[in-house]
Short mmCIF file of C-alpha atoms and ligand atoms in Angstrom, two decimals:
data_model
loop_
_atom_site.label_atom_id
_atom_site.label_comp_id
_atom_site.label_asym_id
_atom_site.label_seq_id
_atom_site.Cartn_x
_atom_site.Cartn_y
_atom_site.Cartn_z
CA UNK A 1266 -9.25 7.44 -2.52
CA UNK A 1267 -5.52 8.02 -3.12
CA UNK A 1268 -4.33 11.36 -1.68
CA UNK A 1269 -1.68 13.17 -3.70
CA UNK A 1270 0.88 15.77 -2.72
CA UNK A 1271 1.74 17.74 -5.86
CA UNK A 1272 5.21 19.29 -5.85
CA UNK A 1273 5.55 22.02 -8.49
CA UNK A 1274 2.52 23.96 -9.77
CA UNK A 1275 3.95 25.09 -13.11
CA UNK A 1276 2.92 23.96 -16.61
CA UNK A 1277 2.82 20.21 -16.01
CA UNK A 1278 1.93 20.39 -12.30
CA UNK A 1279 -1.30 22.18 -13.25
CA UNK A 1280 -2.13 19.56 -15.91
CA UNK A 1281 -1.65 16.66 -13.50
CA UNK A 1282 -3.35 18.45 -10.60
CA UNK A 1283 -6.49 19.03 -12.65
CA UNK A 1284 -6.39 15.49 -14.10
CA UNK A 1285 -6.24 13.98 -10.59
CA UNK A 1286 -9.01 16.26 -9.31
CA UNK A 1287 -11.25 15.24 -12.24
CA UNK A 1288 -10.41 11.51 -12.05
CA UNK A 1289 -12.98 10.69 -9.36
CA UNK A 1290 -10.53 8.04 -8.08
CA UNK A 1291 -7.98 10.26 -6.35
CA UNK A 1292 -7.62 13.75 -4.95
CA UNK A 1293 -4.96 16.41 -4.53
CA UNK A 1294 -4.51 16.89 -0.78
CA UNK A 1295 -1.60 19.36 -0.88
CA UNK A 1296 0.32 21.52 -3.35
CA UNK A 1297 3.82 22.98 -2.87
CA UNK A 1298 5.71 25.38 -5.09
CA UNK A 1299 8.70 27.66 -4.57
CA UNK A 1300 6.35 30.38 -5.82
CA UNK A 1301 3.65 30.70 -3.16
CA UNK A 1302 1.18 32.29 -5.57
CA UNK A 1303 1.44 29.39 -8.04
CA UNK A 1304 0.87 26.90 -5.22
CA UNK A 1305 -2.12 28.84 -3.88
CA UNK A 1306 -3.71 29.17 -7.33
CA UNK A 1307 -3.51 25.44 -8.11
CA UNK A 1308 -4.55 24.47 -4.57
CA UNK A 1309 -7.64 26.71 -4.86
CA UNK A 1310 -8.51 25.18 -8.27
CA UNK A 1311 -8.34 21.57 -7.09
CA UNK A 1312 -9.59 21.98 -3.50
CA UNK A 1313 -6.24 21.26 -1.84
CA UNK A 1314 -4.15 22.87 0.92
CA UNK A 1315 -0.79 24.58 0.41
CA UNK A 1316 2.20 23.07 2.20
CA UNK A 1317 5.96 23.00 2.09
CA UNK A 1318 7.76 20.31 0.07
CA UNK A 1319 9.28 18.81 3.24
CA UNK A 1320 5.98 18.69 5.18
CA UNK A 1321 4.04 17.20 2.26
CA UNK A 1322 6.57 14.41 1.77
CA UNK A 1323 6.27 13.48 5.45
CA UNK A 1324 2.50 14.06 5.78
CA UNK A 1325 0.50 11.08 7.12
CA UNK A 1326 -2.53 12.08 5.05
CA UNK A 1327 -0.60 11.83 1.75
CA UNK A 1328 -0.24 8.49 -0.07
CA UNK A 1329 1.47 9.55 -3.28
CA UNK A 1330 3.90 12.26 -4.33
CA UNK A 1331 3.70 13.75 -7.80
CA UNK A 1332 6.98 15.47 -8.71
CA UNK A 1333 6.53 18.32 -11.21
CA UNK A 1334 9.37 20.60 -10.11
CA UNK A 1335 12.36 21.43 -12.38
CA UNK A 1336 14.47 18.47 -13.50
CA UNK A 1337 17.47 19.24 -11.25
CA UNK A 1338 15.30 18.66 -8.14
CA UNK A 1339 13.77 15.29 -9.14
CA UNK A 1340 16.37 12.82 -7.81
CA UNK A 1341 16.51 14.41 -4.33
CA UNK A 1342 12.72 14.50 -4.11
CA UNK A 1343 12.34 10.87 -5.29
CA UNK A 1344 14.80 9.76 -2.60
CA UNK A 1345 13.03 11.75 0.14
CA UNK A 1346 9.59 10.46 -0.91
CA UNK A 1347 10.85 6.86 -1.16
CA UNK A 1348 12.33 7.07 2.35
CA UNK A 1349 9.01 8.46 3.62
CA UNK A 1350 7.22 5.38 2.22
CA UNK A 1351 5.29 7.24 -0.47
CA UNK A 1352 4.24 6.05 -3.95
CA UNK A 1353 5.94 8.26 -6.52
CA UNK A 1354 4.99 9.56 -9.95
CA UNK A 1355 7.87 11.72 -11.20
CA UNK A 1356 8.09 13.80 -14.32
CA UNK A 1357 10.85 13.02 -16.81
CA UNK A 1358 13.83 12.95 -16.66
CA UNK A 1359 14.89 11.44 -13.31
CA UNK A 1360 17.96 13.67 -13.11
CA UNK A 1361 20.53 15.45 -15.23
CA UNK A 1362 22.93 12.49 -15.52
CA UNK A 1363 22.77 8.68 -15.62
CA UNK A 1364 25.16 8.53 -12.60
CA UNK A 1365 22.77 10.54 -10.41
CA UNK A 1366 19.84 8.45 -11.67
CA UNK A 1367 21.62 5.19 -10.76
CA UNK A 1368 22.25 6.45 -7.20
CA UNK A 1369 18.61 7.55 -6.92
CA UNK A 1370 17.29 4.19 -8.16
CA UNK A 1371 19.39 2.41 -5.51
CA UNK A 1372 17.40 4.25 -2.83
CA UNK A 1373 14.16 3.34 -4.64
CA UNK A 1374 15.23 -0.31 -4.68
CA UNK A 1375 16.32 -0.35 -1.03
CA UNK A 1376 13.04 1.24 0.11
CA UNK A 1377 10.96 -0.91 -2.34
CA UNK A 1378 9.14 2.28 -3.31
CA UNK A 1379 6.72 2.31 -6.24
CA UNK A 1380 8.15 4.70 -8.84
CA UNK A 1381 6.58 5.58 -12.17
CA UNK A 1382 8.14 8.01 -14.65
CA UNK A 1383 6.05 10.52 -16.61
CA UNK A 1384 6.67 9.15 -20.10
CA UNK A 1385 3.15 10.19 -21.08
CA UNK A 1386 3.48 9.21 -24.75
CA UNK A 1387 3.32 5.51 -23.81
CA UNK A 1388 -0.23 6.26 -22.65
CA UNK A 1389 -1.34 8.12 -25.79
CA UNK A 1390 -4.15 6.03 -27.35
CA UNK A 1391 -2.63 6.20 -30.87
CA UNK A 1392 0.93 5.33 -29.88
CA UNK A 1393 -0.27 2.65 -27.42
CA UNK A 1394 -2.28 1.10 -30.27
CA UNK A 1395 0.81 1.17 -32.51
CA UNK A 1396 2.93 -0.58 -29.87
CA UNK A 1397 0.25 -3.21 -29.18
CA UNK A 1398 0.03 -4.08 -32.87
CA UNK A 1399 3.82 -4.34 -33.20
CA UNK A 1400 3.92 -6.74 -30.23
CA UNK A 1401 1.03 -8.72 -31.79
CA UNK A 1402 3.27 -9.28 -34.83
CA UNK A 1403 1.26 -7.28 -37.37
CA UNK A 1404 4.38 -5.91 -39.10
CA UNK A 1405 6.60 -8.92 -38.46
CA UNK A 1406 10.17 -8.29 -37.40
CA UNK A 1407 10.77 -4.59 -36.60
CA UNK A 1408 13.52 -3.15 -38.78
CA UNK A 1409 13.28 0.66 -38.76
CA UNK A 1410 11.66 3.16 -36.39
CA UNK A 1411 11.24 6.85 -37.20
CA UNK A 1412 10.18 9.38 -34.55
CA UNK A 1413 9.50 13.03 -35.40
CA UNK A 1414 8.93 15.50 -32.58
CA UNK A 1415 8.82 19.28 -33.02
CA UNK A 1416 7.59 21.82 -30.49
CA UNK A 1417 5.57 24.81 -31.77
CA UNK A 1418 8.12 27.17 -30.20
CA UNK A 1419 11.04 27.17 -27.76
CA UNK A 1420 10.58 27.51 -23.98
CA UNK A 1421 12.16 30.52 -22.20
CA UNK A 1422 15.95 30.38 -21.88
CA UNK A 1423 15.52 30.32 -18.06
CA UNK A 1424 13.78 26.92 -18.53
CA UNK A 1425 16.46 25.67 -20.99
CA UNK A 1426 19.21 26.54 -18.49
CA UNK A 1427 17.79 24.14 -15.85
CA UNK A 1428 16.59 21.49 -18.30
CA UNK A 1429 19.79 19.51 -18.96
CA UNK A 1430 19.61 20.34 -22.68
CA UNK A 1431 17.40 19.22 -25.58
CA UNK A 1432 18.40 15.54 -25.46
CA UNK A 1433 17.61 15.17 -21.73
CA UNK A 1434 14.62 17.49 -21.67
CA UNK A 1435 12.83 16.98 -24.99
CA UNK A 1436 14.25 14.02 -26.92
CA UNK A 1437 14.13 11.90 -23.74
CA UNK A 1438 10.46 11.21 -24.65
CA UNK A 1439 11.51 10.03 -28.12
CA UNK A 1440 14.33 7.85 -26.76
CA UNK A 1441 11.74 6.24 -24.53
CA UNK A 1442 9.30 5.79 -27.43
CA UNK A 1443 12.00 4.28 -29.64
CA UNK A 1444 12.81 1.71 -26.89
CA UNK A 1445 9.09 1.11 -26.29
CA UNK A 1446 8.28 0.55 -29.97
CA UNK A 1447 11.42 -1.33 -31.06
CA UNK A 1448 11.41 -3.50 -27.94
CA UNK A 1449 15.20 -3.81 -27.73
CA UNK A 1450 17.99 -1.75 -26.17
CA UNK A 1451 20.08 0.50 -28.40
CA UNK A 1452 23.82 -0.02 -28.20
CA UNK A 1453 25.18 2.89 -30.28
CA UNK A 1454 24.03 6.51 -30.63
CA UNK A 1455 25.20 9.09 -33.18
CA UNK A 1456 23.74 12.59 -32.82
CA UNK A 1457 23.87 15.91 -34.62
CA UNK A 1458 22.68 19.18 -33.13
CA UNK A 1459 22.67 22.86 -33.95
CA UNK A 1460 21.20 26.09 -32.69
CA UNK A 1461 19.37 27.63 -35.65
CA UNK A 1462 15.94 28.42 -34.19
CA UNK A 1463 16.97 30.81 -31.41
CA UNK A 1464 20.57 32.07 -30.97
CA UNK A 1465 19.89 32.58 -27.24
CA UNK A 1466 19.55 28.78 -26.90
CA UNK A 1467 23.00 28.35 -28.48
CA UNK A 1468 24.40 30.99 -26.11
CA UNK A 1469 22.98 29.00 -23.19
CA UNK A 1470 25.02 26.02 -24.45
CA UNK A 1471 22.12 24.01 -25.88
CA UNK A 1472 20.87 22.97 -29.33
CA UNK A 1473 17.37 23.54 -30.71
CA UNK A 1474 17.53 21.30 -33.79
CA UNK A 1475 18.79 17.73 -33.62
CA UNK A 1476 18.81 14.30 -35.20
CA UNK A 1477 19.91 10.97 -33.79
CA UNK A 1478 20.64 7.57 -35.31
CA UNK A 1479 20.65 4.52 -33.03
CA UNK A 1480 21.13 0.78 -33.57
CA UNK A 1481 20.38 -2.31 -31.48
CA UNK A 1482 22.57 -5.43 -31.18
CA UNK A 1483 20.37 -7.26 -33.71
CA UNK A 1484 20.57 -4.38 -36.23
CA UNK A 1485 17.24 -2.59 -35.68
CA UNK A 1486 17.65 1.12 -36.45
CA UNK A 1487 15.85 4.17 -35.03
CA UNK A 1488 16.02 7.72 -36.36
CA UNK A 1489 14.74 10.61 -34.23
CA UNK A 1490 14.49 14.24 -35.30
CA UNK A 1491 13.62 17.14 -32.98
CA UNK A 1492 13.10 20.86 -33.41
CA UNK A 1493 12.10 23.54 -30.92
CA UNK A 1494 10.08 25.15 -33.74
CA UNK A 1495 7.19 24.09 -35.97
CA UNK A 1496 5.06 26.76 -37.63
CA UNK A 1497 2.01 24.43 -37.88
CA UNK A 1498 1.74 23.26 -34.24
CA UNK A 1499 3.04 20.35 -32.15
CA UNK A 1500 4.38 17.85 -34.70
CA UNK A 1501 4.28 14.34 -33.21
CA UNK A 1502 4.62 11.47 -35.67
CA UNK A 1503 5.90 7.92 -35.49
CA UNK A 1504 6.47 5.19 -38.04
CA UNK A 1505 7.69 1.64 -37.56
CA UNK A 1506 8.66 -0.51 -40.53
CA UNK A 1507 8.96 -4.27 -40.34
CA UNK A 1508 9.32 -7.42 -42.44
CA UNK A 1509 5.53 -7.66 -43.01
CA UNK A 1510 4.54 -4.00 -43.32
CA UNK A 1511 4.53 -0.60 -41.71
CA UNK A 1512 2.57 1.10 -38.94
CA UNK A 1513 2.34 4.87 -38.76
CA UNK A 1514 0.71 7.28 -36.29
CA UNK A 1515 -0.20 10.64 -37.81
CA UNK A 1516 -0.54 14.04 -36.18
CA UNK A 1517 -3.76 15.04 -34.42
CA UNK A 1518 -5.25 18.13 -36.08
CA UNK A 1519 -7.36 20.86 -34.46
CA UNK A 1520 -10.33 19.61 -36.46
CA UNK A 1521 -10.94 17.06 -39.21
CA UNK A 1522 -12.34 19.45 -41.83
CA UNK A 1523 -10.46 19.45 -45.13
CA UNK A 1524 -10.77 22.10 -47.86
CA UNK A 1525 -10.44 21.00 -51.48
CA UNK A 1526 -10.43 23.52 -54.33
CA UNK A 1527 -8.62 24.72 -57.43
CA UNK A 1528 -5.77 26.07 -55.25
CA UNK A 1529 -5.16 22.68 -53.63
CA UNK A 1530 -6.22 20.69 -50.60
CA UNK A 1531 -5.68 21.89 -47.04
CA UNK A 1532 -6.59 20.96 -43.49
CA UNK A 1533 -6.40 22.59 -40.05
CA UNK A 1534 -3.05 22.95 -38.28
CA UNK A 1535 -2.07 20.26 -35.77
CA UNK A 1536 -2.98 20.66 -32.10
CA UNK A 1537 -0.78 23.36 -30.62
CA UNK A 1538 1.17 21.75 -27.76
CA UNK A 1539 1.37 19.03 -25.15
CA UNK A 1540 -1.55 20.29 -23.04
CA UNK A 1541 -4.02 19.61 -25.86
CA UNK A 1542 -2.24 16.84 -27.75
CA UNK A 1543 -1.61 14.63 -24.74
CA UNK A 1544 -4.62 15.42 -22.51
CA UNK A 1545 -5.93 11.84 -22.95
CA UNK A 1546 -2.42 10.44 -22.38
CA UNK A 1547 -2.06 12.34 -19.08
CA UNK A 1548 -5.42 10.97 -17.88
CA UNK A 1549 -4.42 7.39 -18.83
CA UNK A 1550 -1.04 7.94 -17.16
CA UNK A 1551 -2.68 8.86 -13.84
CA UNK A 1552 -5.02 5.84 -14.23
CA UNK A 1553 -2.01 3.56 -14.81
CA UNK A 1554 -0.31 4.93 -11.69
CA UNK A 1555 -3.47 4.39 -9.61
CA UNK A 1556 -3.75 0.84 -11.00
CA UNK A 1557 -0.12 0.21 -10.02
CA UNK A 1558 -1.00 1.29 -6.46
CA UNK A 1559 -4.37 -0.50 -6.20
CA UNK A 1560 -3.78 -3.66 -8.23
CA UNK A 1561 0.00 -3.96 -8.08
CA UNK A 1562 0.33 -3.75 -11.90
CA UNK A 1563 3.80 -2.85 -13.18
CA UNK A 1564 4.04 0.90 -13.93
CA UNK A 1565 4.17 1.39 -17.70
CA UNK A 1566 7.44 3.34 -17.39
CA UNK A 1567 9.53 2.48 -14.33
CA UNK A 1568 12.88 3.64 -12.96
CA UNK A 1569 14.78 1.32 -15.32
CA UNK A 1570 13.01 2.89 -18.32
CA UNK A 1571 13.94 6.31 -16.95
CA UNK A 1572 17.57 5.26 -16.66
CA UNK A 1573 17.82 3.69 -20.12
CA UNK A 1574 16.33 6.79 -21.80
CA UNK A 1575 18.72 8.90 -19.75
CA UNK A 1576 21.72 6.88 -20.93
CA UNK A 1577 20.67 7.50 -24.54
CA UNK A 1578 20.23 11.23 -23.83
CA UNK A 1579 23.66 11.44 -22.16
CA UNK A 1580 25.22 9.57 -25.13
CA UNK A 1581 23.57 11.91 -27.66
CA UNK A 1582 24.78 14.96 -25.72
CA UNK A 1583 28.31 13.53 -25.75
CA UNK A 1584 28.07 12.58 -29.45
CA UNK A 1585 27.17 16.15 -30.48
CA UNK A 1586 30.22 17.45 -28.57
CA UNK A 1587 32.68 14.86 -29.91
CA UNK A 1588 31.21 14.37 -33.39
CA UNK A 1589 31.61 10.61 -32.84
CA UNK A 1590 29.16 7.75 -32.37
CA UNK A 1591 28.91 6.77 -28.68
CA UNK A 1592 28.52 3.23 -27.34
CA UNK A 1593 26.01 2.70 -24.49
CA UNK A 1594 27.63 1.23 -21.37
N1 NAD B 1772 5.74 14.85 -19.55
C1 NAD B 1772 5.48 16.01 -20.07
O1 NAD B 1772 4.70 16.12 -21.01
C2 NAD B 1772 6.14 17.25 -19.51
C3 NAD B 1772 5.76 18.50 -19.98
C4 NAD B 1772 6.37 19.63 -19.43
C5 NAD B 1772 7.32 19.50 -18.45
N2 NAD B 1772 7.68 18.25 -18.01
C6 NAD B 1772 8.71 18.11 -16.95
O2 NAD B 1772 8.14 18.61 -15.75
C7 NAD B 1772 9.08 19.34 -14.99
C8 NAD B 1772 8.56 20.76 -14.77
O3 NAD B 1772 8.39 21.39 -16.01
P1 NAD B 1772 7.34 22.60 -16.22
O4 NAD B 1772 7.32 22.83 -17.67
O5 NAD B 1772 6.07 22.35 -15.49
O6 NAD B 1772 8.17 23.77 -15.51
P2 NAD B 1772 7.61 25.12 -14.90
O7 NAD B 1772 8.79 26.01 -14.81
O8 NAD B 1772 6.40 25.58 -15.63
O9 NAD B 1772 7.14 24.70 -13.43
C9 NAD B 1772 8.01 24.31 -12.41
C10 NAD B 1772 7.44 24.82 -11.10
O10 NAD B 1772 8.25 24.35 -10.03
C11 NAD B 1772 8.47 25.39 -9.09
N3 NAD B 1772 9.71 25.11 -8.37
C12 NAD B 1772 10.99 25.35 -8.77
N4 NAD B 1772 11.86 24.86 -7.87
C13 NAD B 1772 11.12 24.30 -6.88
C14 NAD B 1772 11.45 23.64 -5.67
N5 NAD B 1772 12.72 23.43 -5.32
N6 NAD B 1772 10.41 23.23 -4.88
C15 NAD B 1772 9.13 23.45 -5.23
N7 NAD B 1772 8.76 24.07 -6.35
C16 NAD B 1772 9.74 24.48 -7.18
C17 NAD B 1772 8.50 26.66 -9.92
O11 NAD B 1772 8.17 27.80 -9.14
C18 NAD B 1772 7.44 26.35 -11.00
O12 NAD B 1772 6.13 26.80 -10.62
C19 NAD B 1772 10.40 19.31 -15.79
O13 NAD B 1772 11.21 18.30 -15.24
C20 NAD B 1772 9.97 18.91 -17.20
O14 NAD B 1772 10.95 18.13 -17.86
C21 NAD B 1772 7.10 17.14 -18.53
#
């Protein structure tokens, strides 16, 4: 049974902690959090002990480190865990800049550590099905990819301030999905962004509404739109168009009941946020990480995937500032 040390017991740390505890294949041995109460609460829920970050990383009775702390701590923690010989599952993104990520991945390479990045959407059954069918050739040559991602509401400004901004924090998932679905690297990124949902986000130097156009060397195009607001829930849609047809993944609604009457036709709102919408994806993600440890399978999103998504996020951030398209180095 793989023994995890969970670092960070906030929103996503709790999700992963409970998923591991329920998996039957692994257990949470220790939890650390800068907030002692948060650590104690999660540890009590999953039958683990509370420890410090440093002690857990070095602990002999810990096989794997799950990094769920704020983004600006990830690269340091990956390096420390890699040097301590641990398997690592780290939440996205790896760091706040591609430069820091490259330095971090050098340590991962030198130590030959197993590193998987928490791009949970690759593990969502609907999106995974879409990708499998693209690779099987069902829609022929991929030409256009459209990704729509809107949160039900913005996170607190204190979270935004440490997040690296919308492109690194939120759209990073969509950059990864665009790469995953299109199957080629993007070479140019042109982004637009504005702060029209919450003026406090603009004051903190970030955007809350954004769109990005990207193109690959062979001419495949991806369009991503993001908003920190959607009045009808967590809007997560993807569409890929190719020479032989189109594949589309719809939203997942709270229930499947539809009303039809003289006033029109209506259905339930879409599932509210990532906890509900991606619960299956998080469970498959942990399974994929355990398989990578046990069977040596390649993690579905590795350090290179983390870096390439990060480069796109950095380019989009730069493009919004300059108003120009940015080439990926
Ligand atoms: N893949 C996903 O679906 C997903 C969803 C949400 C968040 N995330 C990522 O997970 C990370 C955490 O996000 P969150 O929403 O859970 O944030 P959060 O603020 O809810 O939780 C972070 C926790 O880390 C603790 N913490 C802060 N600094 C620490 C340190 N130095 N050492 C130990 N603990 C520390 C905080 O006290 C807090 O409890 C972010 O990088 C975010 O991008 C991923």
